[in-house]
Short mmCIF file of C-alpha atoms in Angstrom, two decimals:
data_model
loop_
_atom_site.label_atom_id
_atom_site.label_comp_id
_atom_site.label_asym_id
_atom_site.label_seq_id
_atom_site.Cartn_x
_atom_site.Cartn_y
_atom_site.Cartn_z
CA UNK A 1 0.00 0.00 0.00
CA UNK A 2 1.37 3.39 -1.05
CA UNK A 3 0.49 6.50 0.88
CA UNK A 4 0.93 10.11 -0.08
CA UNK A 5 2.26 12.46 2.56
CA UNK A 6 0.85 15.87 3.23
CA UNK A 7 2.24 17.91 6.16
CA UNK A 8 -0.58 18.97 8.43
CA UNK A 9 -1.05 22.47 9.74
CA UNK A 10 0.40 21.27 13.05
CA UNK A 11 3.62 19.86 11.62
CA UNK A 12 5.71 22.96 12.29
CA UNK A 13 4.35 23.23 15.82
CA UNK A 14 5.17 19.58 16.52
CA UNK A 15 8.68 20.09 15.23
CA UNK A 16 9.14 23.19 17.35
CA UNK A 17 7.77 21.77 20.59
CA UNK A 18 8.78 18.16 20.11
CA UNK A 19 5.13 17.24 20.86
CA UNK A 20 4.03 14.09 19.04
CA UNK A 21 7.47 13.38 17.61
CA UNK A 22 9.21 13.62 20.97
CA UNK A 23 6.77 11.27 22.64
CA UNK A 24 6.24 8.97 19.64
CA UNK A 25 2.47 9.41 20.02
CA UNK A 26 1.62 8.99 16.37
CA UNK A 27 1.70 6.06 13.99
CA UNK A 28 3.29 6.12 10.56
CA UNK A 29 1.26 4.51 7.74
CA UNK A 30 3.58 1.49 7.66
CA UNK A 31 3.15 0.96 11.42
CA UNK A 32 -0.61 1.17 11.11
CA UNK A 33 -0.72 -1.35 8.26
CA UNK A 34 1.60 -3.73 10.12
CA UNK A 35 -0.57 -3.67 13.25
CA UNK A 36 -3.13 -6.00 11.68
CA UNK A 37 -6.21 -3.77 11.81
CA UNK A 38 -9.21 -5.90 10.72
CA UNK A 39 -10.73 -5.04 7.37
CA UNK A 40 -14.28 -3.76 7.19
CA UNK A 41 -16.54 -6.03 5.15
CA UNK A 42 -18.58 -3.13 3.82
CA UNK A 43 -16.89 0.18 4.59
CA UNK A 44 -19.32 2.14 2.41
CA UNK A 45 -22.27 1.10 4.58
CA UNK A 46 -20.38 1.95 7.77
CA UNK A 47 -19.34 5.36 6.47
CA UNK A 48 -22.80 6.16 5.08
CA UNK A 49 -24.49 5.14 8.32
CA UNK A 50 -22.19 7.22 10.50
CA UNK A 51 -22.48 10.20 8.17
CA UNK A 52 -26.28 9.98 8.27
CA UNK A 53 -26.35 9.78 12.07
CA UNK A 54 -23.79 12.43 12.92
CA UNK A 55 -23.50 14.77 9.90
CA UNK A 56 -19.80 15.47 10.57
CA UNK A 57 -18.16 18.71 9.48
CA UNK A 58 -14.39 19.40 9.45
CA UNK A 59 -12.74 18.81 12.86
CA UNK A 60 -15.47 16.33 13.84
CA UNK A 61 -14.48 12.87 15.05
CA UNK A 62 -17.00 10.01 15.09
CA UNK A 63 -16.07 7.01 17.24
CA UNK A 64 -18.19 3.91 16.61
CA UNK A 65 -18.27 0.46 18.18
CA UNK A 66 -19.18 -2.48 15.94
CA UNK A 67 -20.38 -5.90 17.04
CA UNK A 68 -19.11 -9.25 15.72
CA UNK A 69 -21.35 -9.02 12.63
CA UNK A 70 -20.25 -5.44 11.97
CA UNK A 71 -23.52 -4.07 13.34
CA UNK A 72 -23.28 -0.67 14.97
CA UNK A 73 -23.59 -0.97 18.76
CA UNK A 74 -22.89 2.61 19.84
CA UNK A 75 -21.36 5.81 18.50
CA UNK A 76 -20.46 9.33 19.57
CA UNK A 77 -19.34 12.44 17.73
CA UNK A 78 -17.46 15.47 18.95
CA UNK A 79 -15.41 18.38 17.67
CA UNK A 80 -11.76 18.21 18.61
CA UNK A 81 -9.91 21.50 18.47
CA UNK A 82 -6.31 20.97 19.53
CA UNK A 83 -3.19 23.06 19.01
CA UNK A 84 -1.01 19.99 18.45
CA UNK A 85 -1.37 16.63 16.74
CA UNK A 86 -0.66 14.62 19.88
CA UNK A 87 -2.07 11.11 20.17
CA UNK A 88 -2.22 11.47 23.94
CA UNK A 89 -4.88 14.18 23.72
CA UNK A 90 -6.81 12.29 21.08
CA UNK A 91 -6.67 9.06 23.09
CA UNK A 92 -8.14 10.80 26.11
CA UNK A 93 -10.92 12.37 24.04
CA UNK A 94 -11.84 9.04 22.44
CA UNK A 95 -11.70 7.13 25.70
CA UNK A 96 -13.95 9.68 27.37
CA UNK A 97 -16.63 9.22 24.70
CA UNK A 98 -16.34 5.43 24.71
CA UNK A 99 -16.92 5.37 28.46
CA UNK A 100 -20.09 7.40 28.00
CA UNK A 101 -21.72 5.17 25.40
CA UNK A 102 -20.63 1.59 26.13
CA UNK A 103 -19.28 -0.49 29.05
CA UNK A 104 -15.69 -1.70 28.75
CA UNK A 105 -14.81 -5.27 27.76
CA UNK A 106 -11.66 -5.56 29.85
CA UNK A 107 -12.81 -8.78 31.51
CA UNK A 108 -12.81 -10.63 28.18
CA UNK A 109 -9.71 -12.52 27.18
CA UNK A 110 -10.28 -11.63 23.53
CA UNK A 111 -12.12 -8.50 22.36
CA UNK A 112 -15.38 -9.21 20.54
CA UNK A 113 -16.27 -5.65 19.61
CA UNK A 114 -14.33 -3.32 17.36
CA UNK A 115 -13.98 0.47 17.46
CA UNK A 116 -13.61 2.43 14.24
CA UNK A 117 -12.92 6.12 13.87
CA UNK A 118 -14.25 8.45 11.19
CA UNK A 119 -12.51 11.83 11.16
CA UNK A 120 -13.78 14.69 9.01
CA UNK A 121 -11.07 17.18 8.13
CA UNK A 122 -9.85 19.68 5.56
CA UNK A 123 -7.22 18.80 2.98
CA UNK A 124 -7.04 15.74 0.76
CA UNK A 125 -6.93 12.02 1.42
CA UNK A 126 -3.17 11.81 1.94
CA UNK A 127 -1.88 10.84 5.38
CA UNK A 128 -0.90 13.67 7.73
CA UNK A 129 0.69 13.80 11.17
CA UNK A 130 -2.76 14.57 12.53
CA UNK A 131 -3.99 11.27 11.08
CA UNK A 132 -1.04 9.51 12.69
CA UNK A 133 -1.94 10.97 16.06
CA UNK A 134 -5.57 9.87 15.69
CA UNK A 135 -4.38 6.37 14.80
CA UNK A 136 -2.22 6.24 17.93
CA UNK A 137 -5.08 7.57 20.02
CA UNK A 138 -7.57 5.07 18.61
CA UNK A 139 -5.29 2.10 19.17
CA UNK A 140 -4.51 3.11 22.76
CA UNK A 141 -8.13 3.93 23.62
CA UNK A 142 -9.20 0.52 22.33
CA UNK A 143 -6.59 -1.22 24.48
CA UNK A 144 -7.76 0.65 27.59
CA UNK A 145 -11.44 -0.10 26.88
CA UNK A 146 -11.05 -3.75 25.92
CA UNK A 147 -11.91 -3.30 22.24
CA UNK A 148 -10.28 -4.34 19.01
CA UNK A 149 -8.74 -1.45 17.13
CA UNK A 150 -10.57 -1.09 13.84
CA UNK A 151 -10.37 1.10 10.78
CA UNK A 152 -9.38 4.74 10.65
CA UNK A 153 -11.40 6.61 8.02
CA UNK A 154 -10.95 10.16 6.80
CA UNK A 155 -13.74 12.25 5.32
CA UNK A 156 -12.66 15.16 3.13
CA UNK A 157 -14.08 17.17 0.24
CA UNK A 158 -12.87 14.46 -2.11
CA UNK A 159 -14.82 11.74 -0.31
CA UNK A 160 -13.96 9.05 2.23
CA UNK A 161 -10.84 6.92 2.52
CA UNK A 162 -10.00 3.93 4.74
CA UNK A 163 -6.33 4.57 5.43
CA UNK A 164 -4.19 1.49 5.05
CA UNK A 165 -6.70 -0.35 2.88
CA UNK A 166 -6.83 1.69 -0.29
CA UNK A 167 -10.64 1.68 -0.28
CA UNK A 168 -12.70 4.80 -0.56
CA UNK A 169 -15.41 6.64 -2.44
CA UNK A 170 -16.59 10.08 -3.48
CA UNK A 171 -19.78 10.06 -1.42
CA UNK A 172 -20.34 10.91 1.29
CA UNK A 173 -17.83 13.72 1.56
CA UNK A 174 -17.28 16.55 4.02
CA UNK A 175 -19.56 18.68 1.81
CA UNK A 176 -22.37 16.11 1.57
CA UNK A 177 -25.71 16.63 3.24
CA UNK A 178 -26.53 13.72 5.55
CA UNK A 179 -29.09 11.33 4.13
CA UNK A 180 -32.00 10.14 6.20
CA UNK A 181 -31.28 6.71 7.64
CA UNK A 182 -34.15 5.21 5.68
CA UNK A 183 -32.58 6.47 2.46
CA UNK A 184 -29.09 5.23 3.30
CA UNK A 185 -27.72 1.80 2.44
CA UNK A 186 -26.80 1.41 6.11
CA UNK A 187 -29.46 0.35 8.60
CA UNK A 188 -28.27 0.86 12.16
CA UNK A 189 -30.32 1.13 15.33
CA UNK A 190 -27.97 1.67 18.29
CA UNK A 191 -27.50 4.52 20.69
CA UNK A 192 -25.75 7.48 19.11
CA UNK A 193 -24.45 10.17 21.42
CA UNK A 194 -23.67 13.58 19.95
CA UNK A 195 -21.62 15.58 22.40
CA UNK A 196 -21.91 19.33 22.35
CA UNK A 197 -24.90 21.57 21.92
CA UNK A 198 -27.18 18.92 20.38
CA UNK A 199 -26.49 16.17 22.89
CA UNK A 200 -29.71 16.58 24.88
CA UNK A 201 -31.87 16.58 21.77
CA UNK A 202 -30.08 13.49 20.42
CA UNK A 203 -30.71 11.63 23.66
CA UNK A 204 -34.39 12.63 23.67
CA UNK A 205 -34.77 11.30 20.13
CA UNK A 206 -33.07 8.05 21.07
CA UNK A 207 -35.29 7.60 24.12
CA UNK A 208 -38.43 8.20 22.07
CA UNK A 209 -37.67 5.41 19.61
#
């Protein structure tokens, strides 16, 4: 698998402060591929379903937990505004949301559920240091919550891309309007927690179903 490289807006800051590079809290594309992340059977359905539920805009992260049959069990979305691409910060943010929407599986010898991360950002589909920090954060959050580390997906104006797999598509994109769930190819019915201003309304809708 060949990756392009595009320096993120935080690259110069990381170099100056020694942030992610000093601590090693990001994963290079080769490290991510070598870690054995399980492939999604139908990434288009997963992406379409998450996009319909959360309507992400740039700087929005959507963390989702999938069951053994790749059914969506729980998900949460939030806007992450950070001055540095540091996997430590991203890990903490992801772990906080996981703890809100689903109990941990630390008592299991082998994880049965998988967490995937969809991150909507500016730029193109090429890997950035910010992506590497999200990968590190996702992997570490999964370990601490007893989950398998699943796919990392970027959503940009050009469409969606599963990094490390070479699979992607033009729709949805960061400019797409979310489809209604009934119109989407994905049919999910779990709890979805939207953190931020719309959290209360999202919970009321979920409770009314």
